[in-house]
Tab-separated table of C-alpha atoms and ligand atoms in Angstrom:
chain	number	residue	atom	x	y	z
A	1	MET	CA	-0.107	0.029	-0.077
A	2	ASN	CA	1.301	3.478	-0.910
A	3	PHE	CA	0.829	5.755	2.104
A	4	GLN	CA	1.594	8.970	0.090
A	5	SER	CA	-1.886	10.511	-0.967
A	6	ALA	CA	-2.402	10.877	-4.538
A	7	GLU	CA	-2.644	14.398	-6.297
A	8	LEU	CA	-6.351	13.733	-6.653
A	9	THR	CA	-6.967	12.891	-3.061
A	10	GLN	CA	-5.051	15.950	-2.227
A	11	GLN	CA	-7.045	18.076	-4.365
A	12	VAL	CA	-10.326	16.796	-3.298
A	13	ALA	CA	-9.350	17.375	0.418
A	14	GLN	CA	-8.435	20.833	-0.461
A	15	THR	CA	-11.741	21.412	-1.896
A	16	ALA	CA	-13.423	20.379	1.170
A	17	ARG	CA	-11.065	22.055	3.423
A	18	ASP	CA	-11.859	25.294	1.456
A	19	PHE	CA	-15.501	24.695	1.649
A	20	ALA	CA	-15.469	24.083	5.333
A	21	LYS	CA	-13.335	27.013	6.136
A	22	GLN	CA	-15.703	29.382	4.079
A	23	HIS	CA	-19.141	28.133	4.644
A	24	ILE	CA	-19.180	25.845	7.890
A	25	LYS	CA	-16.539	27.555	10.356
A	26	PRO	CA	-18.448	30.792	10.882
A	27	HIS	CA	-21.422	29.181	11.877
A	28	VAL	CA	-20.655	26.209	13.936
A	29	MET	CA	-21.352	27.280	17.307
A	30	GLU	CA	-24.606	28.950	16.318
A	31	TRP	CA	-25.967	25.613	14.733
A	32	ASP	CA	-24.575	23.760	17.621
A	33	GLU	CA	-26.331	25.742	20.193
A	34	SER	CA	-29.750	26.004	18.379
A	35	GLN	CA	-29.568	22.366	17.150
A	36	GLU	CA	-30.153	23.624	13.530
A	37	PHE	CA	-29.589	21.216	10.864
A	38	PRO	CA	-28.554	23.351	7.910
A	39	VAL	CA	-29.885	21.773	4.835
A	40	HIS	CA	-28.661	24.572	2.499
A	41	ILE	CA	-25.147	23.654	3.269
A	42	PHE	CA	-25.690	20.124	2.137
A	43	LYS	CA	-27.175	21.419	-1.211
A	44	GLU	CA	-23.986	23.613	-1.608
A	45	MET	CA	-21.892	20.467	-1.016
A	46	GLY	CA	-23.978	18.625	-3.462
A	47	LYS	CA	-22.747	21.128	-6.162
A	48	LEU	CA	-19.140	20.298	-5.282
A	49	GLY	CA	-19.790	16.541	-5.606
A	50	LEU	CA	-19.211	15.965	-2.038
A	51	MET	CA	-22.809	14.496	-1.530
A	52	GLY	CA	-21.966	11.542	-4.002
A	53	VAL	CA	-18.347	11.020	-3.622
A	54	LEU	CA	-18.459	7.346	-4.175
A	55	VAL	CA	-21.369	7.374	-6.781
A	56	PRO	CA	-20.306	6.407	-10.305
A	57	GLU	CA	-20.512	9.365	-12.760
A	58	GLU	CA	-23.066	7.768	-14.871
A	59	TYR	CA	-25.301	8.103	-11.973
A	60	GLY	CA	-24.503	11.691	-11.291
A	61	GLY	CA	-21.687	11.232	-8.635
A	62	ALA	CA	-18.020	12.007	-8.393
A	63	GLY	CA	-16.876	8.373	-8.943
A	64	LEU	CA	-14.119	8.865	-6.692
A	65	SER	CA	-12.572	6.006	-4.359
A	66	TYR	CA	-12.634	5.566	-0.527
A	67	PHE	CA	-9.314	7.508	-0.192
A	68	GLU	CA	-11.110	10.643	-1.640
A	69	TYR	CA	-14.101	9.838	0.699
A	70	LYS	CA	-11.986	9.536	3.682
A	71	SER	CA	-10.454	12.861	3.141
A	72	VAL	CA	-13.787	14.569	2.467
A	73	ILE	CA	-15.341	13.520	5.776
A	74	GLU	CA	-12.194	14.089	7.508
A	75	GLU	CA	-11.763	17.609	6.402
A	76	ILE	CA	-15.430	18.676	7.128
A	77	ALA	CA	-15.382	16.951	10.489
A	78	LYS	CA	-12.041	18.750	11.345
A	79	VAL	CA	-14.226	21.895	11.263
A	80	CYS	CA	-17.706	20.443	12.449
A	81	GLY	CA	-18.285	16.825	13.411
A	82	SER	CA	-22.143	17.283	13.023
A	83	ILE	CA	-21.814	18.202	9.281
A	84	GLY	CA	-19.294	15.342	8.853
A	85	LEU	CA	-21.747	12.696	10.501
A	86	SER	CA	-24.653	13.857	8.239
A	87	LEU	CA	-22.379	13.863	5.215
A	88	ALA	CA	-21.383	10.255	6.216
A	89	ALA	CA	-24.807	9.116	6.646
A	90	HIS	CA	-26.066	10.578	3.454
A	91	ASN	CA	-23.076	9.188	1.533
A	92	SER	CA	-22.287	5.831	2.765
A	93	LEU	CA	-25.521	4.706	4.555
A	94	CYS	CA	-28.674	5.848	2.310
A	95	THR	CA	-26.645	6.324	-1.122
A	96	GLY	CA	-24.347	3.374	-0.363
A	97	HIS	CA	-27.209	1.093	0.348
A	98	ILE	CA	-29.135	1.796	-3.048
A	99	MET	CA	-25.755	1.785	-4.854
A	100	THR	CA	-24.892	-1.646	-3.674
A	101	PHE	CA	-28.164	-3.194	-3.436
A	102	GLY	CA	-30.491	-1.349	-5.919
A	103	ASN	CA	-31.315	-2.592	-9.517
A	104	GLU	CA	-30.496	-0.505	-12.464
A	105	LYS	CA	-33.983	0.846	-12.545
A	106	GLN	CA	-33.614	2.026	-8.920
A	107	LYS	CA	-30.287	3.323	-9.181
A	108	LYS	CA	-31.363	5.598	-12.274
A	109	LYS	CA	-34.229	6.817	-10.095
A	110	TRP	CA	-32.647	7.770	-6.876
A	111	LEU	CA	-28.753	8.021	-7.039
A	112	PRO	CA	-28.533	11.169	-9.317
A	113	LYS	CA	-31.028	13.050	-6.850
A	114	LEU	CA	-28.925	11.780	-3.813
A	115	ALA	CA	-25.710	12.672	-5.483
A	116	THR	CA	-26.359	16.190	-6.158
A	117	ALA	CA	-28.123	16.636	-2.817
A	118	GLU	CA	-31.476	17.483	-4.595
A	119	TRP	CA	-32.566	15.021	-2.094
A	120	ILE	CA	-31.208	14.327	1.409
A	121	GLY	CA	-30.920	10.491	2.423
A	122	ALA	CA	-31.611	8.777	5.484
A	123	TRP	CA	-31.123	5.285	6.676
A	124	GLY	CA	-33.029	3.308	9.191
A	125	LEU	CA	-31.984	0.068	10.901
A	126	THR	CA	-32.054	1.030	14.742
A	127	GLU	CA	-35.388	0.869	16.747
A	128	ALA	CA	-36.072	1.991	20.522
A	129	ASN	CA	-35.268	-1.593	21.767
A	130	THR	CA	-33.030	-2.909	19.162
A	131	GLY	CA	-29.677	-0.997	18.864
A	132	SER	CA	-26.614	-3.362	19.014
A	133	ASP	CA	-29.335	-6.274	18.531
A	134	ALA	CA	-30.533	-4.809	15.262
A	135	GLY	CA	-31.643	-8.155	13.969
A	136	ASN	CA	-34.325	-8.406	16.505
A	137	MET	CA	-36.221	-5.541	14.808
A	138	LYS	CA	-40.019	-5.023	15.490
A	139	CYS	CA	-41.049	-2.855	12.490
A	140	THR	CA	-42.656	-4.974	10.088
A	141	ALA	CA	-43.543	-5.217	6.178
A	142	ASN	CA	-46.294	-7.371	5.216
A	143	LYS	CA	-46.909	-8.090	1.339
A	144	ASP	CA	-50.488	-6.779	0.096
A	145	GLY	CA	-50.781	-7.474	-3.521
A	146	ASP	CA	-48.195	-5.556	-5.288
A	147	ASP	CA	-47.521	-3.502	-2.262
A	148	TRP	CA	-45.794	-3.752	1.092
A	149	VAL	CA	-47.465	-2.428	4.271
A	150	ILE	CA	-45.032	-1.160	7.013
A	151	ASN	CA	-45.962	-0.696	10.620
A	152	GLY	CA	-43.615	0.507	13.382
A	153	ALA	CA	-40.812	2.953	14.051
A	154	LYS	CA	-37.317	3.478	13.636
A	155	ASN	CA	-35.314	5.543	16.252
A	156	TRP	CA	-32.082	7.538	16.212
A	157	ILE	CA	-32.313	8.338	12.584
A	158	THR	CA	-29.958	10.928	11.166
A	159	HIS	CA	-31.973	13.002	8.790
A	160	GLY	CA	-35.278	11.288	9.931
A	161	ASN	CA	-37.413	14.260	9.578
A	162	SER	CA	-35.481	16.484	6.920
A	163	GLY	CA	-34.587	13.494	4.650
A	164	ASP	CA	-36.335	13.222	1.374
A	165	ILE	CA	-35.801	9.539	1.044
A	166	ALA	CA	-35.119	6.772	3.529
A	167	VAL	CA	-33.759	3.338	3.125
A	168	ILE	CA	-35.340	1.148	5.962
A	169	VAL	CA	-34.933	-2.384	7.091
A	170	CYS	CA	-38.156	-4.084	8.198
A	171	ARG	CA	-38.968	-7.553	9.593
A	172	THR	CA	-40.616	-9.597	6.796
A	173	GLY	CA	-40.356	-12.859	8.561
A	174	GLU	CA	-41.143	-14.699	12.157
A	175	PRO	CA	-38.961	-12.928	14.953
A	176	ARG	CA	-35.579	-14.314	15.635
A	177	THR	CA	-35.403	-16.462	12.434
A	178	LYS	CA	-32.892	-16.305	9.775
A	179	ASP	CA	-33.141	-14.121	6.796
A	180	ASN	CA	-36.356	-12.427	8.324
A	181	SER	CA	-35.859	-8.876	7.437
A	182	THR	CA	-35.966	-6.739	3.845
A	183	SER	CA	-34.995	-3.250	2.793
A	184	PHE	CA	-37.294	-0.716	1.274
A	185	VAL	CA	-36.994	2.749	-0.209
A	186	VAL	CA	-39.660	5.075	1.391
A	187	GLU	CA	-39.970	8.568	-0.160
A	188	ARG	CA	-40.983	11.724	2.065
A	189	GLY	CA	-44.689	12.276	1.620
A	190	THR	CA	-45.700	8.670	1.397
A	191	LYS	CA	-48.940	8.380	3.311
A	192	GLY	CA	-48.381	6.719	6.626
A	193	PHE	CA	-44.576	7.955	6.890
A	194	SER	CA	-43.815	10.695	9.374
A	195	ALA	CA	-41.229	11.970	11.823
A	196	GLY	CA	-41.303	11.590	15.513
A	197	LYS	CA	-39.293	12.922	18.360
A	198	LYS	CA	-35.999	14.903	17.651
A	199	GLU	CA	-33.394	14.144	20.203
A	200	ASN	CA	-31.739	16.702	22.197
A	201	LYS	CA	-28.112	15.512	22.229
A	202	LEU	CA	-24.791	15.935	23.999
A	203	GLY	CA	-22.939	16.523	20.857
A	204	MET	CA	-23.346	16.399	16.901
A	205	ARG	CA	-26.137	18.883	17.547
A	206	ALA	CA	-26.495	20.222	14.041
A	207	SER	CA	-26.972	16.588	12.694
A	208	GLU	CA	-30.548	15.882	13.104
A	209	THR	CA	-31.600	12.744	14.749
A	210	THR	CA	-35.312	11.770	14.855
A	211	GLU	CA	-37.737	9.103	15.088
A	212	MET	CA	-39.522	7.756	11.797
A	213	ILE	CA	-42.950	6.375	12.191
A	214	PHE	CA	-44.818	4.119	9.857
A	215	ASP	CA	-48.473	3.725	10.376
A	216	ASN	CA	-50.020	1.374	7.400
A	217	CYS	CA	-47.378	3.013	5.002
A	218	ARG	CA	-47.627	1.496	1.748
A	219	VAL	CA	-44.954	1.252	-0.688
A	220	PRO	CA	-44.824	-0.593	-4.055
A	221	ASP	CA	-42.864	-3.756	-4.332
A	222	ALA	CA	-40.578	-1.811	-7.058
A	223	ASN	CA	-39.324	-0.040	-3.727
A	224	ARG	CA	-37.872	-3.271	-2.345
A	225	LEU	CA	-33.951	-3.443	-2.605
A	226	GLY	CA	-32.762	-6.833	-3.337
A	227	GLU	CA	-34.381	-10.102	-2.308
A	228	PRO	CA	-36.946	-10.407	0.453
A	229	GLY	CA	-35.224	-11.755	3.574
A	230	ASP	CA	-31.924	-10.167	2.692
A	231	GLY	CA	-32.266	-6.943	4.750
A	232	PHE	CA	-30.082	-7.624	7.817
A	233	LYS	CA	-27.251	-9.249	5.700
A	234	GLN	CA	-27.347	-6.130	3.251
A	235	SER	CA	-27.096	-3.810	6.390
A	236	MET	CA	-24.247	-5.677	7.691
A	237	LYS	CA	-22.250	-5.011	4.145
A	238	VAL	CA	-23.409	-1.329	4.280
A	239	LEU	CA	-22.172	-1.074	7.849
A	240	ASP	CA	-18.710	-2.339	6.725
A	241	GLY	CA	-18.288	0.757	4.445
A	242	GLY	CA	-20.075	2.929	7.258
A	243	ARG	CA	-17.263	1.924	9.612
A	244	ILE	CA	-14.775	3.729	7.281
A	245	SER	CA	-17.058	6.750	7.580
A	246	ILE	CA	-17.042	7.006	11.320
A	247	ALA	CA	-13.430	6.112	11.250
A	248	SER	CA	-12.828	9.264	9.039
A	249	LEU	CA	-15.226	11.300	11.029
A	250	ALA	CA	-13.189	10.403	14.260
A	251	LEU	CA	-9.978	11.164	12.642
A	252	GLY	CA	-11.184	14.327	11.442
A	253	ILE	CA	-12.288	15.329	15.002
A	254	ALA	CA	-9.144	14.143	16.537
A	255	LYS	CA	-6.997	16.043	14.138
A	256	GLY	CA	-8.941	19.257	14.761
A	257	ALA	CA	-8.715	18.858	18.478
A	258	TYR	CA	-4.912	18.063	18.254
A	259	GLU	CA	-4.194	21.003	15.855
A	260	ALA	CA	-6.097	23.295	18.277
A	261	ALA	CA	-4.099	21.899	21.292
A	262	LEU	CA	-0.662	22.119	19.538
A	263	LYS	CA	-1.121	25.604	18.660
A	264	TYR	CA	-2.599	26.584	21.986
A	265	SER	CA	0.325	25.048	23.916
A	266	LYS	CA	2.746	27.252	22.095
A	267	GLU	CA	0.985	30.355	22.595
A	268	ARG	CA	-0.248	30.024	26.363
A	269	HIS	CA	2.562	30.879	28.872
A	270	GLN	CA	2.777	30.014	32.490
A	271	PHE	CA	5.801	30.062	34.613
A	272	ASP	CA	7.190	32.599	32.237
A	273	GLN	CA	7.284	30.232	29.412
A	274	PRO	CA	5.051	28.426	26.714
A	275	ILE	CA	3.157	25.267	28.385
A	276	SER	CA	4.551	23.168	25.669
A	277	ASN	CA	8.027	23.453	27.433
A	278	PHE	CA	6.484	21.132	30.109
A	279	GLN	CA	6.920	17.476	29.426
A	280	GLY	CA	3.528	16.994	31.094
A	281	ILE	CA	2.046	18.804	28.096
A	282	SER	CA	4.515	17.951	25.351
A	283	PHE	CA	4.192	14.129	26.075
A	284	LYS	CA	0.453	14.413	25.836
A	285	LEU	CA	1.028	16.067	22.455
A	286	ALA	CA	3.313	13.086	21.549
A	287	ASP	CA	0.732	10.523	22.478
A	288	MET	CA	-2.039	12.443	20.284
A	289	ALA	CA	0.324	12.522	17.262
A	290	THR	CA	1.189	8.859	17.408
A	291	GLU	CA	-2.300	7.612	18.066
A	292	ILE	CA	-3.847	9.701	15.420
A	293	ALA	CA	-1.140	8.303	12.979
A	294	ALA	CA	-2.098	4.858	13.892
A	295	ALA	CA	-5.608	5.386	13.564
A	296	ASP	CA	-4.934	7.088	10.133
A	297	LEU	CA	-3.025	3.884	8.769
A	298	LEU	CA	-5.775	1.549	10.177
A	299	THR	CA	-8.332	3.553	8.179
A	300	LEU	CA	-6.171	3.793	5.056
A	301	GLN	CA	-5.815	0.044	5.085
A	302	ALA	CA	-9.658	-0.452	5.273
A	303	CYS	CA	-10.105	2.102	2.550
A	304	ASP	CA	-7.484	0.246	0.373
A	305	LEU	CA	-9.236	-3.057	0.902
A	306	LYS	CA	-12.692	-1.435	0.157
A	307	ASN	CA	-11.575	0.032	-3.150
A	308	ARG	CA	-10.014	-3.364	-4.304
A	309	ASN	CA	-13.215	-5.161	-3.396
A	310	LYS	CA	-11.391	-7.396	-0.951
A	311	PRO	CA	-12.859	-8.679	2.486
A	312	MET	CA	-12.455	-5.965	5.072
A	313	THR	CA	-15.054	-6.583	7.896
A	314	LYS	CA	-12.262	-6.959	10.161
A	315	GLU	CA	-10.196	-4.093	9.172
A	316	ALA	CA	-13.152	-1.604	9.067
A	317	ALA	CA	-14.081	-2.632	12.470
A	318	MET	CA	-10.411	-2.021	13.699
A	319	ALA	CA	-10.449	1.158	12.160
A	320	LYS	CA	-13.763	2.517	13.573
A	321	TYR	CA	-12.974	1.230	16.904
A	322	TYR	CA	-9.469	2.519	17.320
A	323	ALA	CA	-10.128	5.815	15.608
A	324	SER	CA	-13.125	6.525	17.754
A	325	GLU	CA	-11.397	5.652	20.988
A	326	VAL	CA	-8.457	7.694	19.826
A	327	ALA	CA	-10.776	10.852	19.038
A	328	VAL	CA	-12.364	10.596	22.587
A	329	LYS	CA	-8.923	10.360	24.190
A	330	VAL	CA	-7.386	13.075	21.870
A	331	ALA	CA	-10.280	15.473	22.691
A	332	ASN	CA	-10.124	15.063	26.381
A	333	ASP	CA	-6.436	15.775	26.377
A	334	ALA	CA	-7.065	18.649	24.154
A	335	VAL	CA	-9.487	20.126	26.800
A	336	GLN	CA	-6.752	19.648	29.359
A	337	ILE	CA	-4.206	21.368	27.496
A	338	PHE	CA	-6.519	24.454	27.264
A	339	GLY	CA	-7.111	24.227	30.920
A	340	GLY	CA	-10.022	26.494	32.236
A	341	TYR	CA	-10.363	27.990	28.700
A	342	GLY	CA	-11.076	24.537	27.238
A	343	TYR	CA	-13.856	24.161	29.447
A	344	THR	CA	-15.608	27.134	27.739
A	345	LYS	CA	-17.598	27.657	24.476
A	346	ASP	CA	-14.992	30.286	23.438
A	347	PHE	CA	-12.517	27.608	22.220
A	348	PRO	CA	-13.202	24.953	19.861
A	349	VAL	CA	-12.056	21.833	22.231
A	350	GLU	CA	-15.145	21.636	24.144
A	351	LYS	CA	-17.145	20.807	21.112
A	352	TYR	CA	-14.763	18.401	19.831
A	353	TYR	CA	-14.978	16.598	23.128
A	354	ARG	CA	-18.720	16.360	22.922
A	355	ASP	CA	-18.925	15.341	19.309
A	356	ALA	CA	-16.007	12.660	19.709
A	357	LYS	CA	-18.278	10.508	21.794
A	358	LEU	CA	-20.833	9.691	19.284
A	359	CYS	CA	-17.964	7.782	17.097
A	360	THR	CA	-17.897	5.274	19.855
A	361	ILE	CA	-21.613	4.585	19.750
A	362	GLY	CA	-22.974	5.225	16.365
A	363	GLU	CA	-22.861	2.434	13.672
A	364	GLY	CA	-21.867	0.072	16.280
A	365	THR	CA	-20.458	0.603	19.628
A	366	SER	CA	-16.739	-0.028	20.487
A	367	GLU	CA	-18.153	-3.240	22.207
A	368	ILE	CA	-19.727	-4.304	19.094
A	369	GLN	CA	-16.716	-3.547	16.997
A	370	LYS	CA	-14.579	-5.870	19.371
A	371	LEU	CA	-17.146	-8.301	19.001
A	372	VAL	CA	-16.834	-8.347	15.181
A	373	ILE	CA	-13.036	-8.249	15.366
A	374	SER	CA	-12.845	-11.238	17.756
A	375	ARG	CA	-15.074	-13.343	15.507
A	376	GLU	CA	-12.821	-12.619	12.701
A	377	VAL	CA	-9.512	-13.351	14.648
A	378	LEU	CA	-11.100	-16.564	16.131
A	379	LYS	CA	-12.077	-17.803	12.719
A	380	ASN	CA	-8.394	-18.848	12.006
B	1	LIG	C1	-26.135	10.959	16.900
B	1	LIG	C2	-26.740	9.348	16.495
B	1	LIG	C3	-27.175	9.113	15.077
B	1	LIG	C4	-27.621	7.826	14.685
B	1	LIG	N1	-27.854	7.671	13.577
B	1	LIG	C5	-28.343	6.376	13.170
B	1	LIG	C6	-29.060	6.233	11.903
B	1	LIG	O1	-28.849	7.145	10.847
B	1	LIG	N2	-29.523	5.062	11.388
B	1	LIG	C7	-29.754	4.046	12.390
B	1	LIG	O2	-30.128	2.890	12.027
B	1	LIG	N3	-29.110	4.203	13.567
B	1	LIG	C8	-28.546	5.354	13.919
B	1	LIG	N4	-28.066	5.346	15.330
B	1	LIG	C9	-28.115	4.409	16.258
B	1	LIG	C10	-26.945	3.788	16.665
B	1	LIG	O3	-26.417	2.848	15.584
B	1	LIG	C11	-27.062	2.940	17.777
B	1	LIG	O4	-27.277	4.024	18.900
B	1	LIG	C12	-26.034	2.081	18.297
B	1	LIG	O5	-25.895	0.837	17.596
B	1	LIG	C13	-26.072	1.504	19.735
B	1	LIG	O6	-27.381	0.998	19.945
B	1	LIG	P1	-28.079	1.399	21.442
B	1	LIG	O7	-28.155	2.869	21.363
B	1	LIG	O8	-29.518	0.776	21.167
B	1	LIG	O9	-27.318	0.794	22.481
B	1	LIG	P2	-27.550	-0.647	23.058
B	1	LIG	O10	-27.415	-1.741	21.944
B	1	LIG	O11	-28.599	-0.680	24.020
B	1	LIG	O12	-26.143	-0.711	24.055
B	1	LIG	C14	-26.171	-0.239	25.382
B	1	LIG	C15	-24.508	-0.778	25.728
B	1	LIG	O13	-24.687	-2.085	25.811
B	1	LIG	C16	-23.406	-2.724	25.109
B	1	LIG	N5	-23.848	-4.077	24.385
B	1	LIG	C17	-24.787	-4.297	23.620
B	1	LIG	N6	-24.828	-5.587	23.227
B	1	LIG	C18	-23.685	-5.904	23.573
B	1	LIG	C19	-22.796	-7.356	23.635
B	1	LIG	N7	-23.363	-8.375	22.860
B	1	LIG	N8	-21.703	-7.239	24.074
B	1	LIG	C20	-21.063	-6.374	24.775
B	1	LIG	N9	-21.701	-5.148	24.927
B	1	LIG	C21	-22.926	-4.918	24.407
B	1	LIG	C22	-23.078	-1.535	24.025
B	1	LIG	O14	-21.972	-1.619	23.540
B	1	LIG	C23	-23.551	-0.202	24.852
B	1	LIG	O15	-22.388	0.060	25.676
B	1	LIG	C24	-27.614	6.705	15.878
B	1	LIG	C25	-27.274	6.924	17.067
B	1	LIG	C26	-26.808	8.225	17.551
B	1	LIG	C27	-26.530	8.461	18.892
């Protein structure tokens, strides 16, 4: 694997960096305080190809690889974790699911709208009582003539209210049986589909998280993605790619926190010298830099395997698990380096600290990543 990022990757990263600096940075705290999900920002990112990074050009996307995708999520998350999270959910969950499992007609119908951000996408697997145990879902879809009738709710859904389209996984067989779920596309405005409670969160506050409710919601069989019974298997594959997203998101947050702490440590004087002169601070910076570099390499490894269509379940889980834990630790140390100022909203590190925690929870907790990794290593 070549660790030197290609010119194309650097150009794409620069585009995302410039956009974040100009359009996101000035509003970060305002959106965080008000929990506003700034839809217009995503429309703008759509114009730059950032909402369909992995979508082939024939479907209106940028047709780029996971290396560029990683760099986009990272650059945006360096400035705002919330926008990074929403970008990731749109690109790799909703769009990724249709791209991987949709038939030609479905891809032609929905991918161009998603890749250009004409439509914002949501993806619903989790329910109130089935998070880690997602296979035990209660939301059902029953076949009725040429339609499926969906009843139940999905919780914790990114863009559950503002999304124009959602891919949802519903139970279509007996509880706790094999192959008992199926994926469907539901468009906003479909009768019986509405949004429920919006969560008031610790971090990632500008990324909308809501409940989606289905009350005798009827969708045509043409909206079914893949074969009946394949929903859970499809989701696990989608989440393999999604883990690269969260690893990249965590990396962006960790790098943002580290860069802020590094700069501050050289500017802040105590005992007539910069605090970076104190080993207690400089060793923290050394740990941060080392752990970020290791998380970066794990994520690049997962990207490389995914680009080459090689098995990467273990590597994606390792990247997601490690990068997320590093982000939490780095953000915590960054607050410490800022001292009292780090505990206020006048400096960026308190937000990194709050946002980072999501990375150890969303798209499979750290414990679930360890379950995935241990299963893979015990296979041999
Ligand atoms: C901001 C945000 C956005 C999200 N966006 C989406 C989305 O767009 N779509 C979607 O479908 N979901 C989404 N989620 C849901 C997310 O994926 C779940 O919250 C996550 O999978 C954990 O599920 P849970 O919250 O029910 O926790 P639980 O599964 O109840 O876990 C509670 C604790 O028990 C531990 N645990 C559970 N099972 C085991 C086990 N077997 N071994 C060891 N420990 C275990 C967990 O690690 C955790 O520490 C989002 C969540 C958040 C917070």
